[in-house]
Short mmCIF file of C-alpha atoms in Angstrom, two decimals:
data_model
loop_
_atom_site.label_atom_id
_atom_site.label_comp_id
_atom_site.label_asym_id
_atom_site.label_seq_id
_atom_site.Cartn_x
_atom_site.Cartn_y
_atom_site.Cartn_z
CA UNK A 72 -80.17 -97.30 -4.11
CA UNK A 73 -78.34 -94.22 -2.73
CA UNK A 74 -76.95 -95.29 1.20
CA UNK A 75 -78.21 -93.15 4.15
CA UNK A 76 -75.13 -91.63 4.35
CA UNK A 77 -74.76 -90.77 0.52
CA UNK A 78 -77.63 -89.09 1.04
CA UNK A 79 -76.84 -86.98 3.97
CA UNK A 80 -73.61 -85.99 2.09
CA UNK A 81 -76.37 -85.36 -1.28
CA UNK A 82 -78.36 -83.12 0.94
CA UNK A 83 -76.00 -81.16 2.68
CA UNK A 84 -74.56 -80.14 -1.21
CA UNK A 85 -77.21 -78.87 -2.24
CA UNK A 86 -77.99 -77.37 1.11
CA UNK A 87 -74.52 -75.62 1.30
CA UNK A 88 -75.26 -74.44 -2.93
CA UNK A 89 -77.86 -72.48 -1.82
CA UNK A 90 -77.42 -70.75 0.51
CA UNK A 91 -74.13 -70.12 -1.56
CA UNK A 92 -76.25 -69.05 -4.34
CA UNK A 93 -78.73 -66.65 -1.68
CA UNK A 94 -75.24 -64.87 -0.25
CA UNK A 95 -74.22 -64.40 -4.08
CA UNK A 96 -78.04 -63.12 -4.47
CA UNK A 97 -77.49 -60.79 -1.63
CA UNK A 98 -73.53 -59.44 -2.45
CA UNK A 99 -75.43 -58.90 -6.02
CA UNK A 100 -78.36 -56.90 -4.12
CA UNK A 101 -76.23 -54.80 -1.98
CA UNK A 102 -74.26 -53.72 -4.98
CA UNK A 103 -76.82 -52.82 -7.22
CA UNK A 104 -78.06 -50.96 -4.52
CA UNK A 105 -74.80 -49.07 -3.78
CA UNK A 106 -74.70 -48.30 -7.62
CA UNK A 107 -78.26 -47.10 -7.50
CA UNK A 108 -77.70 -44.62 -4.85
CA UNK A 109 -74.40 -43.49 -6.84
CA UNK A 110 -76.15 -43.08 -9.92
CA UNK A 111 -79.24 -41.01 -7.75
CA UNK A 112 -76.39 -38.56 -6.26
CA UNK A 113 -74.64 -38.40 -10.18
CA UNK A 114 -78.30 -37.26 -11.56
CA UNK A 115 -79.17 -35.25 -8.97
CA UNK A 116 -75.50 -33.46 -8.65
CA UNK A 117 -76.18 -32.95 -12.73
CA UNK A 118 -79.54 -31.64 -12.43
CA UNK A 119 -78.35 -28.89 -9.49
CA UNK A 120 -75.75 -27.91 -11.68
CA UNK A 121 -77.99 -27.63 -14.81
CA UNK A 122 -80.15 -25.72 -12.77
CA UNK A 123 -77.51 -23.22 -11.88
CA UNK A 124 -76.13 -22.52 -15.31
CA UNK A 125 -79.61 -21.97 -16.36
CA UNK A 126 -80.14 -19.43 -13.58
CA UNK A 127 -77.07 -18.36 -14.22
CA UNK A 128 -77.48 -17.86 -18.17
CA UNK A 129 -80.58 -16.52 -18.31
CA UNK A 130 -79.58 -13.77 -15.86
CA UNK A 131 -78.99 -10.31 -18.15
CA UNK A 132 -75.13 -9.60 -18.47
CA UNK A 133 -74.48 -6.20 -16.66
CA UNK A 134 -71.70 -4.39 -18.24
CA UNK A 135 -69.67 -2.41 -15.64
CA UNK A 136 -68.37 0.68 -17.13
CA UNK A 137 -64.89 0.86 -14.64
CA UNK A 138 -64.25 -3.20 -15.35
CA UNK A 139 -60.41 -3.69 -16.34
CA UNK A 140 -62.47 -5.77 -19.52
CA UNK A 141 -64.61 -2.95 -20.02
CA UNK A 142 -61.82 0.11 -19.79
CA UNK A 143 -59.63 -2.06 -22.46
CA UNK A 144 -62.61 -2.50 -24.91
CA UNK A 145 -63.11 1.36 -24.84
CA UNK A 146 -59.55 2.56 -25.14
CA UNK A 147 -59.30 -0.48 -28.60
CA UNK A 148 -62.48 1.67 -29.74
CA UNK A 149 -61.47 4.98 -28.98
CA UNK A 150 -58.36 3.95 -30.74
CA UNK A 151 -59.79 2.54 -33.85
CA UNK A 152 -62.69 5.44 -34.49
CA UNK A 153 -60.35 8.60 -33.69
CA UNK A 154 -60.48 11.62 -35.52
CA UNK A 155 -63.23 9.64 -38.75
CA UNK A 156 -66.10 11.37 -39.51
CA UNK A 157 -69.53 10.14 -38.32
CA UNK A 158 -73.02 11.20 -38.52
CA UNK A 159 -75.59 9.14 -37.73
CA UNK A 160 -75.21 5.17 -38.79
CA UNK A 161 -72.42 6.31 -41.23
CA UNK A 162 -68.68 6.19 -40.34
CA UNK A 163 -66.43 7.84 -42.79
CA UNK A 164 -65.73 11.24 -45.04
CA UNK A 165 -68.94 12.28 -46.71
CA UNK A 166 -67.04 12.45 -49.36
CA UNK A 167 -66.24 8.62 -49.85
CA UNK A 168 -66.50 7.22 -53.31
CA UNK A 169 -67.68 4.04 -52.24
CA UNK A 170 -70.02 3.13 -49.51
CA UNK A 171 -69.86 -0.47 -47.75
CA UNK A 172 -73.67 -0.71 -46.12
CA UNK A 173 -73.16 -3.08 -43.17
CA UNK A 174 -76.53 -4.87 -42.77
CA UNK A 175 -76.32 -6.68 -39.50
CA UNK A 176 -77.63 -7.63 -35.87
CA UNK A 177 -75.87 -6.56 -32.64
CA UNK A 178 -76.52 -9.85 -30.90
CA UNK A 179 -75.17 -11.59 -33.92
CA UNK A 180 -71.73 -13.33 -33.04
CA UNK A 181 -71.05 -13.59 -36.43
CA UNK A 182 -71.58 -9.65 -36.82
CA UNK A 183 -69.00 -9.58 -33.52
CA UNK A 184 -66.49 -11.79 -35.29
CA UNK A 185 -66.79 -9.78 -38.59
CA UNK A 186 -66.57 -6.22 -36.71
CA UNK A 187 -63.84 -7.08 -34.72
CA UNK A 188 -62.04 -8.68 -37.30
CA UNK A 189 -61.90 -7.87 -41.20
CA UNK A 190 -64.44 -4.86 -40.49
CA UNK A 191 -61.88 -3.13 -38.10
CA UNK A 192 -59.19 -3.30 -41.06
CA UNK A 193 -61.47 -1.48 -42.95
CA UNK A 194 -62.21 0.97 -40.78
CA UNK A 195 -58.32 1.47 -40.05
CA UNK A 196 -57.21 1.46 -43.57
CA UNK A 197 -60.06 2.31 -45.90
CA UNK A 198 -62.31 4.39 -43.95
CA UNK A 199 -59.69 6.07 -42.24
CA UNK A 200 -57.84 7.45 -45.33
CA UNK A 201 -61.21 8.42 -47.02
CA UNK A 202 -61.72 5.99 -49.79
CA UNK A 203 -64.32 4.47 -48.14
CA UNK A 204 -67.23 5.08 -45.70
CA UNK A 205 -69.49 2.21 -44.07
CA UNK A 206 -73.09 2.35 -43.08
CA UNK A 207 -74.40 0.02 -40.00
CA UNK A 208 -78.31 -0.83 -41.47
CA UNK A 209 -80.34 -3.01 -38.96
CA UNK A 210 -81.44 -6.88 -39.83
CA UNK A 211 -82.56 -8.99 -37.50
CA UNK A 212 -81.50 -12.57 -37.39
CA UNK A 213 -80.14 -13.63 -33.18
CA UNK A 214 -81.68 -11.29 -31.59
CA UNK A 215 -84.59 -13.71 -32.46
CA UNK A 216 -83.21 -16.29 -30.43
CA UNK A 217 -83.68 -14.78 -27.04
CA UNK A 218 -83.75 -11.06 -27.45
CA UNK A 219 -86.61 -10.77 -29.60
CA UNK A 220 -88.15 -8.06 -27.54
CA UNK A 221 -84.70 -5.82 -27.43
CA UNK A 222 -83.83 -5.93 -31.13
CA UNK A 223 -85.45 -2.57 -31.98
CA UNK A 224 -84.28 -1.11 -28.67
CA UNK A 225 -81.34 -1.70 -28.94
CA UNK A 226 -80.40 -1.18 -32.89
CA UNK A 227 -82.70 2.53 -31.54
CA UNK A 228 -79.93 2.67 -28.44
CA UNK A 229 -76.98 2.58 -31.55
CA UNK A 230 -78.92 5.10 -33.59
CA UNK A 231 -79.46 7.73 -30.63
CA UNK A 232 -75.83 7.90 -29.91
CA UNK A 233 -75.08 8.13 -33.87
CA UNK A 234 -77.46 11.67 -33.17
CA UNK A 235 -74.19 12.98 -30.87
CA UNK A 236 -72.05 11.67 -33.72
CA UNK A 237 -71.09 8.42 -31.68
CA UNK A 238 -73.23 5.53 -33.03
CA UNK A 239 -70.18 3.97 -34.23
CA UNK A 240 -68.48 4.06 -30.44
CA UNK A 241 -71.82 2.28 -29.50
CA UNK A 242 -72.04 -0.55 -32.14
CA UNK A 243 -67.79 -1.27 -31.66
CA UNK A 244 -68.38 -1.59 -27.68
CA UNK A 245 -71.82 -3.69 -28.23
CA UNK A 246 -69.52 -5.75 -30.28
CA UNK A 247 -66.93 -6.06 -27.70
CA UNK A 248 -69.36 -6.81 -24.85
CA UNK A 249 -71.88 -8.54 -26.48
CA UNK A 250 -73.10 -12.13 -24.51
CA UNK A 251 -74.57 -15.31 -25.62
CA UNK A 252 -76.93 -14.87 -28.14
CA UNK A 253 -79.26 -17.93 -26.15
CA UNK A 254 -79.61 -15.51 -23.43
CA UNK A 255 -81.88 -12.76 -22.75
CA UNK A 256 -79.10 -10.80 -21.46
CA UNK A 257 -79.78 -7.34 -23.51
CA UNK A 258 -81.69 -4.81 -21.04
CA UNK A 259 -81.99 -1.66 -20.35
CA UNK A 260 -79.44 -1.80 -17.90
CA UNK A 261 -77.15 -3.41 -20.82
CA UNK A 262 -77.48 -0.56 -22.87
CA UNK A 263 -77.40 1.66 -20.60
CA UNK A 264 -73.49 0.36 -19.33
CA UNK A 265 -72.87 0.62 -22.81
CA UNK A 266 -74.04 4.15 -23.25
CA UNK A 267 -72.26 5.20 -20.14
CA UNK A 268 -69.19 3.68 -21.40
CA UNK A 269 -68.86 6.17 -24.07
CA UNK A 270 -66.32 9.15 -23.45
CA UNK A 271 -68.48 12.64 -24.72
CA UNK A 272 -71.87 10.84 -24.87
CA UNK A 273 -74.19 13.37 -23.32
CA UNK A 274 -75.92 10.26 -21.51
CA UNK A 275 -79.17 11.82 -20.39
CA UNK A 276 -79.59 13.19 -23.93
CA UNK A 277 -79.01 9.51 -25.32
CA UNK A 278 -81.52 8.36 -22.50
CA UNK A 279 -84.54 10.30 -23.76
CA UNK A 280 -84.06 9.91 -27.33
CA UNK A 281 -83.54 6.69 -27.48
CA UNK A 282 -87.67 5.93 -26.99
CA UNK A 283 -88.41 8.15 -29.76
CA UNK A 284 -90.74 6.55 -32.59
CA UNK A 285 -88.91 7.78 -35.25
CA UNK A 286 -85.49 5.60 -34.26
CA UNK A 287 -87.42 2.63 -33.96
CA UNK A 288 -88.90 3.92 -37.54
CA UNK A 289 -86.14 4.12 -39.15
CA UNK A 290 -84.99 0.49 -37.50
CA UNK A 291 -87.74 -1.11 -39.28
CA UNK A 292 -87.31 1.05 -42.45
CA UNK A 293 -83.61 -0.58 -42.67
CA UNK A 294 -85.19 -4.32 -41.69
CA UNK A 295 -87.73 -3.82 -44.69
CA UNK A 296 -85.22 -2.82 -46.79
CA UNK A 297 -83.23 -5.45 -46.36
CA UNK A 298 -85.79 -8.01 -46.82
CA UNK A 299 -87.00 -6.22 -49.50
CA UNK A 300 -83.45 -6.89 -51.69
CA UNK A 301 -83.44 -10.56 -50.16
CA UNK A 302 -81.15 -10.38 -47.13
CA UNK A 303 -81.53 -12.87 -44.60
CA UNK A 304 -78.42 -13.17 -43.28
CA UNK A 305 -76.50 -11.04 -41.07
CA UNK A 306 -73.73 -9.50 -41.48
CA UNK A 307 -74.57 -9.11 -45.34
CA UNK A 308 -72.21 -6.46 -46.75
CA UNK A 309 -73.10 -4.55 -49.80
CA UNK A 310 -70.23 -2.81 -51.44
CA UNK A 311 -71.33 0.05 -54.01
CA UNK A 312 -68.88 2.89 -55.99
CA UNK A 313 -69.20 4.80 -59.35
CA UNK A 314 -68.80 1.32 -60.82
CA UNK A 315 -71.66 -0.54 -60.15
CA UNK A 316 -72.39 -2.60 -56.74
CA UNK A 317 -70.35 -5.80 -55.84
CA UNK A 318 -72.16 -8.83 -54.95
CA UNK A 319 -73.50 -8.89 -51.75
CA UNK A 320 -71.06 -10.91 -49.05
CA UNK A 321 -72.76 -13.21 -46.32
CA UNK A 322 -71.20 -13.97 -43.13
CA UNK A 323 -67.74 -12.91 -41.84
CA UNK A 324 -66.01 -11.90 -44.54
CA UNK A 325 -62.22 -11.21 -45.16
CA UNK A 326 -59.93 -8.73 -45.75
CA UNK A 327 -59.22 -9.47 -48.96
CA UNK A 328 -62.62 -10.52 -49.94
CA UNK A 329 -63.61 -6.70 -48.57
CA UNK A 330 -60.87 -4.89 -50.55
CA UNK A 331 -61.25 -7.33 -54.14
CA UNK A 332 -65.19 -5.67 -53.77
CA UNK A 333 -63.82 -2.27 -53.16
CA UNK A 334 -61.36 -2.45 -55.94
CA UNK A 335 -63.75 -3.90 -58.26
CA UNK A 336 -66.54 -0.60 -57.90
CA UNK A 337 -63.90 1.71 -57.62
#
């Protein structure tokens, strides 16, 4: 049998192991606790700043007509489409042999990277020297992400400045000012900073005839169309010449890709 003393010491052990074990239990409760309110700030930090790049994105994107962005994307356009032909949606002699019909959707960044890109050699090379003319038909594909409501507007916006032989001017800066196609960003103040952008645009002529029913006919007439031969994508180019028509090329297309077509209906 344990002595009085061994017992004492016995107690006082497991005395002094618990409250070791409660101070541990504590130092492990204040932490979690500390961490707790660290991880409430994080989320809530997070969730402000979620909140403001929603606000933020879904606000419409104004363009500014005298921006330094904005003066350098009309002097590339008035640079590119100086001295061709236009009338209407068609850029390009009359005259042209072949015809590349541009079926595509302003709000389309694949339309943007296409324009900007191959499409602008064409228009420099090709279009400019008269072998070629292009026509801009209306499809749309996403605008249906968040500017559902401004698709016909503004495809109708492009068409009313093609009436003061300009549409082209409007479609190139739409192109180079275009936002993010998850935004409802296109307006009537967006078009209209486009509009106003244009040098020669008789801008209250543009502003009443942009409403008129037979634009936003003849924006449907292209969409039917183009359903109609099985287009769903945008930009879908159709290349056509005394030949026959090329296959149809989806998506952003090349240089090369553009000119092999062109060659090949020539």
């Amino acid at each position: 049998m344990a002595s009085r003393k061994a017992q004492k010491d016995a107690a006082r052990d497991r005395r002094l192991a618990e409250e070791r074990a409660r101070a541990e239990r504590e130092r492990r409760t204040r932490r979690l606790r500390v961490v707790g309110g660290v991880v409430v700030v994080a989320v809530a930090l997070v969730a402000v700043a979620i909140a403001i790049s929603s606000s933020g994105s879904s606000s419409a994107k104004v363009v500014t007509p005298d921006s330094p962005a904005a003066k350098q994307a009309q002097a590339s356009v008035n640079s590119l489409l100086k001295g061709i032909p236009q009338q209407g949606n068609t850029l390009g002699s009359p005259s042209a042999k072949v015809t590349i019909t541009e079926y595509g959707d302003l709000v389309c960044p694949v339309c943007k990277s296409f324009a900007l890109g191959a499409g602008n050699q064409l228009i420099a090379n090709e279009v400019r020297s008269g072998k070629a003319k292009i026509v801009y038909k209306a499809l749309e594909t996403a605008s249906g992400t968040a500017n559902n409501s401004q698709f016909v507007p503004s495809q109708a916006a492009a068409l009313a400045a093609g009436e003061q032989k300009l549409g082209w001017n409007y479609i190139e800066l739409f192109y180079h000012e275009q936002g993010d196609e998850t935004t409802s960003y296109v307006n009537d103040n967006f078009l209209a900073g486009l509009a106003k952008q244009i040098s020669g645009l008789n801008y209250g002529q543009w502003s009443s005839t942009r409403g008129s029913s037979s634009l936003s006919e003849q924006v449907t007439k292209d969409m039917q169309a183009a359903q109609a031969a099985g287009y769903q994508s945008t930009p879908t180019i159709v290349v056509t010449g005394p030949k026959s028509q090329a296959q149809p090329i989806v998506g952003s297309a090349d240089y090369a890709s553009l000119q092999s077509a062109i060659k090949s209906v020539s």
